[in-house]
């Protein structure tokens, strides 16, 4: 595995210390990366700030062409990037390659969207005035990303930021930094000028505080836990930075008495067990109408029991390891809590010894009640707790009883019931008979403590623009 350094101002530079990167399926150290601190964080902002004027002065078409160079290089090397991702994050290779394609779709989408940053004229209230509304790049952007989607969470920020004319400093998770460095290497090869993209790894708190206190950083775009998101939002206030936060989730998954149960099981399998349940939009609570619970659970158990668990590099594996031992311990804790409160373990929930990798078999619980930890705290693992409900009003109330508001799912073939529930849910994303709603053209994001702002579609590029109007006196 290649020894990666930080990418600052077009140079690959080391730091005084380095951090090990381990494979969660085998525990072996696969690489080391630099441990940046304040000095390197400062240097990255210096580079992005110096590169900003020339990058912002390029036409949208010129920036688009460079982004598409990057897109094509990523596409050509999607297998290699996927292999890097599986080795450091654990997801099955097929999923990893799929994520590379998803990540790349943000680059191609915003390569075009940057050419559609339109202004407006506004009818003046005085005959001797004209009002022109324009949009301009916010400036230097700090992007901090999580370990569960190492490629997509980076390009979902860098794509629109660069298309808008901003420059970026990026800090990926130290658990999965290699994918980000590979993408930076391809950006350099694509001809994106030095200083436009800068990627560092290291002391997250020190890097974050350095960037949040630097007034040249005009925007923080963060994807990660709600707690860290709240910290960054507080830190950003002192220099009034624009803030985008894509935070935690706790998705309700509702199966009504009018659902196509086969589609509902298929939807749940896709939502719950993707990336071994380590996605912010995973179904976390399954509400099934009492009249169809028995049939639904039997179908679900049969599907979950067939999932193949193992090293994501092995052919046919569908469930890889969790990211670390703490992640496995959290799932085990939630299982123990639920069972102690009366839940029934229908299948799975077996953790292999952590010396052999962070594996736990996909689980289904029934006879679940709302007081159980798995119904309250984000699980971030392959555990599906199933509970029942009687009425539409009841399930909407229970589904909304959470500080989170990212994704929710409804499976129903009754259009009136489906729309009533979808409109009643306090979530930014509703999968209606769809377990996998995430696409580059839609406004991905949450309500309540799941975040601020949107990523994707035209909404995503607005996050990197300032609105200015020019009032002309004739
Ligand atoms: N809403 C979304 O789109 C989305 C997507 C992926 C993950 N998530 C959420 O992220 C969480 C899992 O990811 P994670 O474990 O990487 O989250 P995390 O918050 O622990 O880390 C996210 C990033 O923040 C950095 N970080 C940690 N402490 C920091 C600090 N004090 N200052 C600056 N940066 C800091 C980490 O190094 C990492 O790069 C889950 O809650 C999941 O729901 C949300
Ligand atoms: O985990 C969070 C990601 O945003 C999930 S998705 O791939 O965008 O659905």
Coordinates of C-alpha atoms and ligand atoms in Angstrom, one line a residue:
X1 CA 0.0 0.0 0.0
X2 CA 1.4 3.4 -1.1
X3 CA 2.7 5.7 1.7
X4 CA 0.5 8.8 1.5
X5 CA 1.5 12.3 2.4
X6 CA -0.6 15.5 2.8
X7 CA -1.5 17.4 -0.4
X8 CA -0.9 21.2 0.3
X9 CA -0.4 23.8 -2.4
X10 CA 0.3 21.2 -5.0
X11 CA 3.0 19.5 -2.9
X12 CA 2.9 16.1 -1.2
X13 CA 4.3 16.9 2.3
X14 CA 4.9 14.9 5.5
X15 CA 4.4 15.8 9.2
X16 CA 6.6 15.2 12.2
X17 CA 4.4 12.3 13.3
X18 CA 2.3 9.7 11.4
X19 CA -0.9 7.8 12.1
X20 CA -1.5 4.1 11.3
X21 CA -4.4 3.1 9.1
X22 CA -5.8 -0.3 9.7
X23 CA -8.0 -2.8 7.8
X24 CA -11.2 -3.4 9.9
X25 CA -11.5 -6.9 8.4
X26 CA -8.1 -8.1 9.3
X27 CA -6.8 -5.5 11.8
X28 CA -3.5 -5.3 9.9
X29 CA -1.9 -1.8 9.5
X30 CA -2.2 -1.1 5.8
X31 CA -0.7 2.4 5.6
X32 CA 0.4 5.4 7.6
X33 CA -0.6 9.0 7.0
X34 CA 0.8 12.3 8.4
X35 CA -0.5 13.6 11.7
X36 CA -1.1 17.3 10.9
X37 CA -1.5 19.9 13.6
X38 CA -2.0 23.7 13.7
X39 CA 1.0 24.4 11.5
X40 CA -0.1 22.2 8.6
X41 CA -3.7 23.3 9.0
X42 CA -2.6 26.9 8.7
X43 CA -0.5 26.1 5.6
X44 CA -3.5 24.5 3.9
X45 CA -5.5 27.7 4.4
X46 CA -2.6 29.8 3.2
X47 CA -2.6 27.7 0.0
X48 CA -6.3 27.8 -0.6
X49 CA -6.4 31.6 0.1
X50 CA -3.6 32.2 -2.4
X51 CA -5.2 30.1 -5.1
X52 CA -8.7 31.6 -4.6
X53 CA -8.5 34.8 -6.9
X54 CA -7.3 32.9 -10.0
X55 CA -9.7 30.0 -9.5
X56 CA -12.6 32.3 -8.9
X57 CA -11.6 34.3 -12.0
X58 CA -11.9 31.3 -14.3
X59 CA -15.1 31.0 -16.2
X60 CA -17.6 28.4 -15.2
X61 CA -16.8 26.6 -18.4
X62 CA -13.1 26.4 -17.6
X63 CA -13.8 25.1 -14.1
X64 CA -16.3 22.6 -15.5
X65 CA -13.7 21.2 -18.0
X66 CA -11.2 20.7 -15.2
X67 CA -13.8 19.0 -13.0
X68 CA -14.7 16.7 -15.9
X69 CA -11.0 15.8 -16.3
X70 CA -11.1 14.8 -12.7
X71 CA -14.4 12.9 -13.3
X72 CA -13.0 10.8 -16.1
X73 CA -9.8 9.9 -14.2
X74 CA -11.9 8.7 -11.3
X75 CA -14.1 6.7 -13.6
X76 CA -11.1 5.1 -15.2
X77 CA -9.7 4.1 -11.8
X78 CA -12.9 3.3 -10.0
X79 CA -11.9 -0.3 -9.3
X80 CA -8.6 0.7 -7.8
X81 CA -10.3 3.4 -5.7
X82 CA -12.9 0.9 -4.6
X83 CA -10.2 -1.5 -3.5
X84 CA -8.5 1.2 -1.5
X85 CA -11.9 2.1 0.1
X86 CA -12.8 -1.6 1.0
X87 CA -9.3 -2.1 2.5
X88 CA -9.5 0.9 4.8
X89 CA -13.3 1.1 5.5
X90 CA -14.5 -2.5 5.1
X91 CA -17.5 -2.2 2.8
X92 CA -17.9 -4.9 0.2
X93 CA -15.9 -4.1 -3.0
X94 CA -19.1 -4.0 -5.1
X95 CA -20.5 -1.4 -2.7
X96 CA -17.2 0.5 -2.7
X97 CA -17.1 0.7 -6.4
X98 CA -20.7 1.8 -6.3
X99 CA -19.8 4.6 -3.9
X100 CA -17.1 5.8 -6.3
X101 CA -19.7 6.1 -9.0
X102 CA -22.0 7.9 -6.6
X103 CA -19.2 10.2 -5.5
X104 CA -18.3 10.9 -9.2
X105 CA -21.9 11.8 -10.0
X106 CA -21.5 14.9 -7.7
X107 CA -18.5 16.0 -9.8
X108 CA -20.3 15.6 -13.1
X109 CA -23.5 17.2 -11.8
X110 CA -21.7 20.3 -10.4
X111 CA -19.4 20.6 -13.4
X112 CA -22.6 21.4 -15.3
X113 CA -24.4 23.2 -12.4
X114 CA -21.6 25.7 -12.1
X115 CA -22.6 27.0 -15.6
X116 CA -26.1 27.7 -14.4
X117 CA -25.4 30.1 -11.5
X118 CA -27.9 32.6 -12.7
X119 CA -28.4 36.2 -11.5
X120 CA -31.6 38.3 -11.6
X121 CA -32.7 41.9 -12.3
X122 CA -35.3 43.3 -9.9
X123 CA -37.7 46.1 -10.9
X124 CA -36.5 49.3 -9.1
X125 CA -38.9 51.4 -7.1
X126 CA -37.3 54.6 -8.6
X127 CA -37.1 55.4 -12.3
X128 CA -33.5 56.4 -12.0
X129 CA -32.3 53.1 -10.6
X130 CA -31.6 49.6 -11.8
X131 CA -31.1 46.5 -9.5
X132 CA -28.9 43.6 -10.6
X133 CA -28.6 40.5 -8.4
X134 CA -25.5 38.5 -8.7
X135 CA -23.9 35.5 -7.0
X136 CA -20.2 35.0 -6.2
X137 CA -18.2 32.3 -4.5
X138 CA -18.1 32.4 -0.7
X139 CA -14.3 31.9 -0.7
X140 CA -12.1 29.4 1.2
X141 CA -14.2 26.4 2.3
X142 CA -13.2 23.9 5.1
X143 CA -14.6 20.5 4.4
X144 CA -14.5 17.9 7.2
X145 CA -15.8 14.4 6.4
X146 CA -16.6 11.0 8.0
X147 CA -15.3 7.5 7.6
X148 CA -18.4 5.7 6.3
X149 CA -18.4 7.2 2.7
X150 CA -14.8 8.3 2.2
X151 CA -15.3 9.3 -1.4
X152 CA -18.9 10.6 -1.7
X153 CA -18.8 12.7 1.4
X154 CA -15.7 14.5 0.0
X155 CA -17.0 15.1 -3.6
X156 CA -20.5 16.1 -2.3
X157 CA -18.7 19.1 -0.9
X158 CA -15.6 19.6 -3.2
X159 CA -17.7 19.3 -6.4
X160 CA -20.1 22.2 -5.8
X161 CA -17.4 24.3 -4.0
X162 CA -15.0 24.2 -6.9
X163 CA -17.8 24.7 -9.5
X164 CA -18.9 27.8 -7.6
X165 CA -15.3 29.2 -7.7
X166 CA -14.3 28.4 -4.1
X167 CA -11.1 26.7 -3.0
X168 CA -11.1 24.0 -0.3
X169 CA -9.2 22.6 2.6
X170 CA -10.3 19.0 3.3
X171 CA -9.9 16.8 6.4
X172 CA -11.1 13.3 5.9
X173 CA -11.5 10.9 8.8
X174 CA -8.2 9.5 10.1
X175 CA -9.9 6.1 9.9
X176 CA -10.3 6.2 6.1
X177 CA -7.9 8.8 4.7
X178 CA -6.5 6.9 1.8
X179 CA -9.5 7.3 -0.5
X180 CA -9.3 11.1 -0.1
X181 CA -5.6 11.2 -0.8
X182 CA -6.2 9.1 -4.0
X183 CA -8.9 11.5 -5.1
X184 CA -6.5 14.4 -4.5
X185 CA -3.8 12.6 -6.5
X186 CA -6.3 12.4 -9.4
X187 CA -7.3 16.0 -9.0
X188 CA -3.7 17.0 -9.4
X189 CA -3.4 14.7 -12.5
X190 CA -6.6 16.3 -13.9
X191 CA -4.9 19.7 -13.9
X192 CA -6.8 21.3 -11.1
X193 CA -4.3 24.1 -10.1
X194 CA -2.2 23.9 -6.9
X195 CA -3.9 25.3 -3.8
X196 CA -7.4 24.8 -5.1
X197 CA -7.8 21.4 -3.3
X198 CA -5.7 20.8 -0.2
X199 CA -6.1 17.6 1.9
X200 CA -4.6 17.0 5.3
X201 CA -5.0 14.4 8.1
X202 CA -4.1 14.5 11.7
X203 CA -5.2 15.9 15.0
X204 CA -8.9 16.6 14.2
X205 CA -9.6 18.9 17.1
X206 CA -6.5 21.0 16.4
X207 CA -7.1 21.2 12.7
X208 CA -10.7 22.0 13.2
X209 CA -10.0 24.8 15.8
X210 CA -7.3 26.3 13.5
X211 CA -9.7 26.4 10.5
X212 CA -12.7 27.6 12.6
X213 CA -10.7 30.5 14.0
X214 CA -9.2 31.6 10.7
X215 CA -11.3 34.4 9.3
X216 CA -10.1 33.5 5.7
X217 CA -12.2 30.4 6.0
X218 CA -15.7 31.6 5.0
X219 CA -17.5 28.3 5.0
X220 CA -17.5 25.1 7.0
X221 CA -19.2 22.1 5.4
X222 CA -19.2 19.1 7.8
X223 CA -20.5 15.6 7.6
X224 CA -20.4 13.6 10.8
X225 CA -21.9 13.1 14.2
X226 CA -24.3 15.6 15.6
X227 CA -22.1 16.4 18.6
X228 CA -19.1 17.4 16.5
X229 CA -21.4 19.3 14.2
X230 CA -22.7 21.3 17.1
X231 CA -19.1 22.0 18.3
X232 CA -18.1 23.3 14.8
X233 CA -21.2 25.4 14.6
X234 CA -20.3 27.1 17.9
X235 CA -16.7 27.6 16.8
X236 CA -17.8 29.0 13.4
X237 CA -19.9 31.7 15.0
X238 CA -16.9 33.9 16.1
X239 CA -16.0 34.6 12.5
X240 CA -19.5 34.3 11.1
X241 CA -18.8 31.5 8.7
X242 CA -21.5 29.9 6.5
X243 CA -22.3 26.5 7.9
X244 CA -23.5 23.3 6.3
X245 CA -24.0 20.3 8.6
X246 CA -25.0 16.8 7.5
X247 CA -25.3 15.0 10.8
X248 CA -26.7 11.9 12.5
X249 CA -29.9 10.2 11.7
X250 CA -32.4 7.7 13.2
X251 CA -34.7 6.7 10.3
X252 CA -38.1 5.3 10.9
X253 CA -39.1 2.7 8.4
X254 CA -42.9 2.3 8.2
X255 CA -44.7 -0.7 6.6
X256 CA -48.4 -0.1 6.4
X257 CA -51.2 -2.7 6.1
X258 CA -51.3 -1.7 2.4
X259 CA -47.7 -2.3 1.7
X260 CA -46.3 -4.7 -0.9
X261 CA -44.4 -6.8 1.6
X262 CA -41.9 -8.1 -0.8
X263 CA -41.0 -4.6 -1.9
X264 CA -40.9 -3.5 1.7
X265 CA -38.5 -6.3 2.7
X266 CA -36.3 -5.4 -0.4
X267 CA -36.4 -1.8 0.6
X268 CA -35.4 -2.5 4.2
X269 CA -32.6 -4.8 3.2
X270 CA -31.2 -2.0 1.0
X271 CA -31.6 0.7 3.6
X272 CA -30.7 -1.2 6.8
X273 CA -27.8 -3.4 5.8
X274 CA -26.0 -1.2 3.2
X275 CA -22.4 -0.6 4.5
X276 CA -23.2 -3.0 7.4
X277 CA -25.8 -0.5 8.6
X278 CA -23.2 2.3 8.8
X279 CA -25.0 5.0 6.9
X280 CA -26.7 8.1 8.3
X281 CA -29.9 7.2 6.3
X282 CA -30.1 3.6 7.4
X283 CA -33.5 2.5 8.7
X284 CA -33.1 2.5 12.5
X285 CA -36.7 1.8 13.7
X286 CA -39.1 -0.5 11.8
X287 CA -42.8 0.1 12.4
X288 CA -45.0 -2.6 10.9
X289 CA -48.8 -2.5 11.0
X290 CA -49.9 -5.2 13.4
X291 CA -52.0 -6.9 10.8
X292 CA -49.0 -7.7 8.6
X293 CA -46.3 -8.2 11.2
X294 CA -46.0 -12.0 11.1
X295 CA -45.8 -12.3 7.3
X296 CA -43.4 -9.3 7.1
X297 CA -41.0 -10.7 9.8
X298 CA -40.9 -14.2 8.2
X299 CA -39.9 -12.6 4.9
X300 CA -37.4 -10.4 6.5
X301 CA -35.8 -13.2 8.6
X302 CA -35.4 -15.3 5.4
X303 CA -33.6 -12.5 3.6
X304 CA -31.4 -11.4 6.4
X305 CA -30.4 -15.0 7.1
X306 CA -29.0 -15.3 3.6
X307 CA -26.6 -12.4 3.9
X308 CA -23.0 -13.3 3.5
X309 CA -20.6 -11.8 6.2
X310 CA -16.9 -11.5 5.6
X311 CA -14.0 -9.6 4.2
X312 CA -15.3 -7.1 1.6
X313 CA -12.6 -8.1 -0.8
X314 CA -13.9 -11.6 -1.0
X315 CA -16.3 -12.5 -3.8
X316 CA -20.0 -12.6 -2.8
X317 CA -19.6 -10.9 0.6
X318 CA -22.5 -8.6 1.4
X319 CA -21.8 -7.5 5.0
X320 CA -18.3 -6.4 5.8
X321 CA -16.9 -5.5 9.2
X322 CA -17.9 -2.5 11.3
X323 CA -15.3 0.3 11.4
X324 CA -13.9 -0.6 14.8
X325 CA -14.4 -2.4 18.1
X326 CA -16.4 0.4 19.6
X327 CA -18.9 0.1 16.8
X328 CA -19.3 -3.6 17.5
X329 CA -19.6 -2.9 21.2
X330 CA -22.4 -0.3 20.6
X331 CA -24.5 -2.9 18.6
X332 CA -23.9 -5.5 21.3
X333 CA -24.9 -3.1 24.0
X334 CA -28.2 -2.2 22.1
X335 CA -29.0 -5.9 21.6
X336 CA -28.4 -6.6 25.3
X337 CA -30.5 -3.7 26.4
X338 CA -33.4 -4.6 24.0
X339 CA -33.4 -8.3 25.0
X340 CA -33.3 -7.3 28.7
X341 CA -36.4 -5.3 28.1
X342 CA -38.3 -8.1 26.4
X343 CA -37.2 -8.0 22.7
X344 CA -36.9 -11.3 20.9
X345 CA -33.8 -12.0 18.8
X346 CA -35.1 -13.5 15.6
X347 CA -31.7 -13.9 13.8
X348 CA -28.1 -12.8 13.9
X349 CA -26.3 -10.6 16.5
X350 CA -23.3 -12.9 16.8
X351 CA -20.0 -10.9 17.1
X352 CA -16.8 -12.7 16.1
X353 CA -13.8 -12.3 18.4
X354 CA -12.4 -8.8 17.7
X355 CA -9.0 -10.4 17.1
X356 CA -10.4 -11.6 13.8
X357 CA -12.0 -8.4 12.7
X358 CA -14.9 -6.2 13.7
X359 CA -17.7 -8.5 12.5
X360 CA -21.2 -8.9 13.8
X361 CA -23.9 -10.9 12.0
X362 CA -26.9 -8.9 10.7
X363 CA -29.7 -9.0 13.3
X364 CA -33.5 -8.7 13.6
X365 CA -35.3 -8.0 16.8
X366 CA -39.1 -8.3 17.4
X367 CA -41.4 -7.5 20.3
X368 CA -39.6 -4.1 20.5
X369 CA -40.7 -1.2 22.5
X370 CA -39.9 2.5 22.2
X371 CA -38.0 2.7 25.5
X372 CA -35.2 0.5 24.1
X373 CA -31.9 2.1 23.3
X374 CA -32.0 1.0 19.6
X375 CA -35.2 2.9 19.2
X376 CA -33.6 6.1 20.5
X377 CA -29.9 6.1 19.8
X378 CA -28.3 5.9 16.3
X379 CA -27.2 2.2 15.9
X380 CA -24.8 2.5 13.0
X381 CA -24.8 -1.3 12.7
X382 CA -26.7 -4.2 11.1
X383 CA -29.5 -4.3 13.6
X384 CA -33.2 -4.0 12.6
X385 CA -35.6 -3.6 15.6
X386 CA -39.2 -4.3 14.6
X387 CA -42.2 -3.0 16.5
X388 CA -45.9 -2.8 15.6
X389 CA -48.5 0.0 15.4
X390 CA -52.3 0.3 15.0
X391 CA -53.2 3.6 13.4
X392 CA -51.7 6.1 11.0
X393 CA -51.8 8.9 13.5
X394 CA -50.0 6.8 16.1
X395 CA -47.1 5.8 13.7
X396 CA -46.6 9.4 12.5
X397 CA -46.4 10.6 16.2
X398 CA -44.0 7.8 17.2
X399 CA -41.8 8.2 14.0
X400 CA -41.4 11.9 14.7
X401 CA -40.6 11.4 18.4
X402 CA -36.8 11.8 17.8
X403 CA -34.3 14.7 17.9
X404 CA -33.2 13.5 14.4
X405 CA -34.9 14.4 11.1
X406 CA -32.7 13.1 8.3
X407 CA -34.4 10.2 6.4
X408 CA -37.6 8.3 6.8
X409 CA -39.3 5.5 4.8
X410 CA -42.9 4.6 4.0
X411 CA -44.0 1.5 2.2
X412 CA -47.7 1.6 1.1
X413 CA -49.6 1.0 -2.1
X414 CA -52.4 3.3 -1.0
X415 CA -51.6 6.7 -2.4
X416 CA -53.7 8.6 0.1
X417 CA -52.2 6.8 3.1
X418 CA -48.7 7.1 1.6
X419 CA -48.9 10.9 1.0
X420 CA -50.6 11.5 4.4
X421 CA -47.7 9.7 6.2
X422 CA -45.0 11.2 4.0
X423 CA -46.3 14.8 4.6
X424 CA -46.6 14.2 8.3
X425 CA -43.0 13.0 8.8
X426 CA -40.5 15.6 10.1
X427 CA -37.6 14.4 8.0
X428 CA -35.6 16.0 5.1
X429 CA -35.7 12.9 3.0
X430 CA -38.7 10.5 2.6
X431 CA -38.2 7.2 0.7
X432 CA -41.7 6.4 -0.4
X433 CA -41.6 2.7 -1.6
X434 CA -37.9 3.4 -2.1
X435 CA -35.2 2.3 0.3
X436 CA -32.3 4.0 -1.5
X437 CA -33.3 7.6 -2.2
X438 CA -29.8 9.2 -2.3
X439 CA -28.9 10.7 -5.7
X440 CA -26.8 13.7 -6.7
X441 CA -29.7 15.7 -8.2
X442 CA -31.8 15.7 -5.0
X443 CA -31.5 18.0 -1.9
X444 CA -29.9 15.6 0.6
X445 CA -30.1 16.9 4.2
X446 CA -31.9 16.9 7.5
X447 CA -34.2 18.7 9.9
X448 CA -33.9 19.2 13.6
X449 CA -30.6 17.9 14.9
X450 CA -29.7 16.1 11.7
X451 CA -28.2 19.2 10.2
X452 CA -28.4 22.4 8.3
X453 CA -28.4 23.0 4.6
X454 CA -28.7 20.6 1.6
X455 CA -26.2 18.8 -0.6
X456 CA -27.2 17.8 -4.1
X457 CA -29.1 19.5 -6.9
X458 CA -29.2 23.2 -7.4
X459 CA -29.6 23.5 -3.6
X460 CA -26.1 22.1 -3.1
X461 CA -24.3 24.8 -5.0
X462 CA -26.2 27.7 -3.3
X463 CA -24.3 26.7 -0.1
X464 CA -21.1 27.9 -1.7
X465 CA -22.4 31.2 -3.0
X466 CA -23.0 34.7 -1.6
X467 CA -25.8 36.8 -3.0
X468 CA -24.9 40.4 -3.9
X469 CA -27.0 43.1 -5.5
X470 CA -25.8 46.1 -7.4
X471 CA -28.0 49.2 -7.3
X472 CA -27.3 51.4 -10.2
X473 CA -28.2 55.1 -10.1
X474 CA -28.8 56.5 -13.6
Ligands
LIG1 N1 -25.9 13.3 7.4 C1 -25.0 12.8 6.6 O1 -25.0 13.0 5.4 C2 -24.0 11.9 7.3 C3 -23.2 11.1 6.4 C4 -22.2 10.3 7.0 C5 -22.1 10.2 8.4 N2 -23.0 10.9 9.2 C6 -22.9 10.8 10.7 O2 -21.5 10.7 11.1 C7 -21.4 9.9 12.2 C8 -20.4 8.8 11.9 O3 -19.2 9.4 11.3 P1 -17.9 9.7 12.2 O4 -17.8 8.7 13.2 O5 -16.8 9.9 11.2 O6 -18.3 11.1 12.8 P2 -17.4 12.1 13.7 O7 -18.2 13.2 14.0 O8 -16.8 11.3 14.8 O9 -16.2 12.5 12.7 C9 -16.5 13.1 11.5 C10 -15.3 14.0 11.1 O10 -15.1 15.0 12.1 C11 -13.8 14.9 12.5 N3 -13.7 15.4 13.9 C12 -13.9 14.7 15.0 N4 -13.8 15.6 16.1 C13 -13.6 16.8 15.6 C14 -13.3 18.1 16.2 N5 -13.4 18.3 17.5 N6 -13.1 19.2 15.3 C15 -13.1 19.0 14.0 N7 -13.3 17.8 13.4 C16 -13.5 16.7 14.2 C17 -13.4 13.5 12.4 O11 -12.0 13.4 12.4 C18 -14.0 13.2 11.0 O12 -13.2 13.6 10.0 C19 -22.7 9.3 12.4 O13 -23.4 10.0 13.4 C20 -23.4 9.5 11.1 O14 -24.9 9.5 11.2 C21 -23.9 11.8 8.7
LIG2 O1 -24.1 8.1 5.5 C1 -24.4 9.0 4.9 C2 -24.5 9.1 3.5 O2 -24.9 10.4 3.1 C3 -25.4 8.1 3.0 S1 -25.8 8.2 1.3 O3 -24.8 7.3 0.5 O4 -25.7 9.6 0.8 O5 -27.2 7.7 1.2

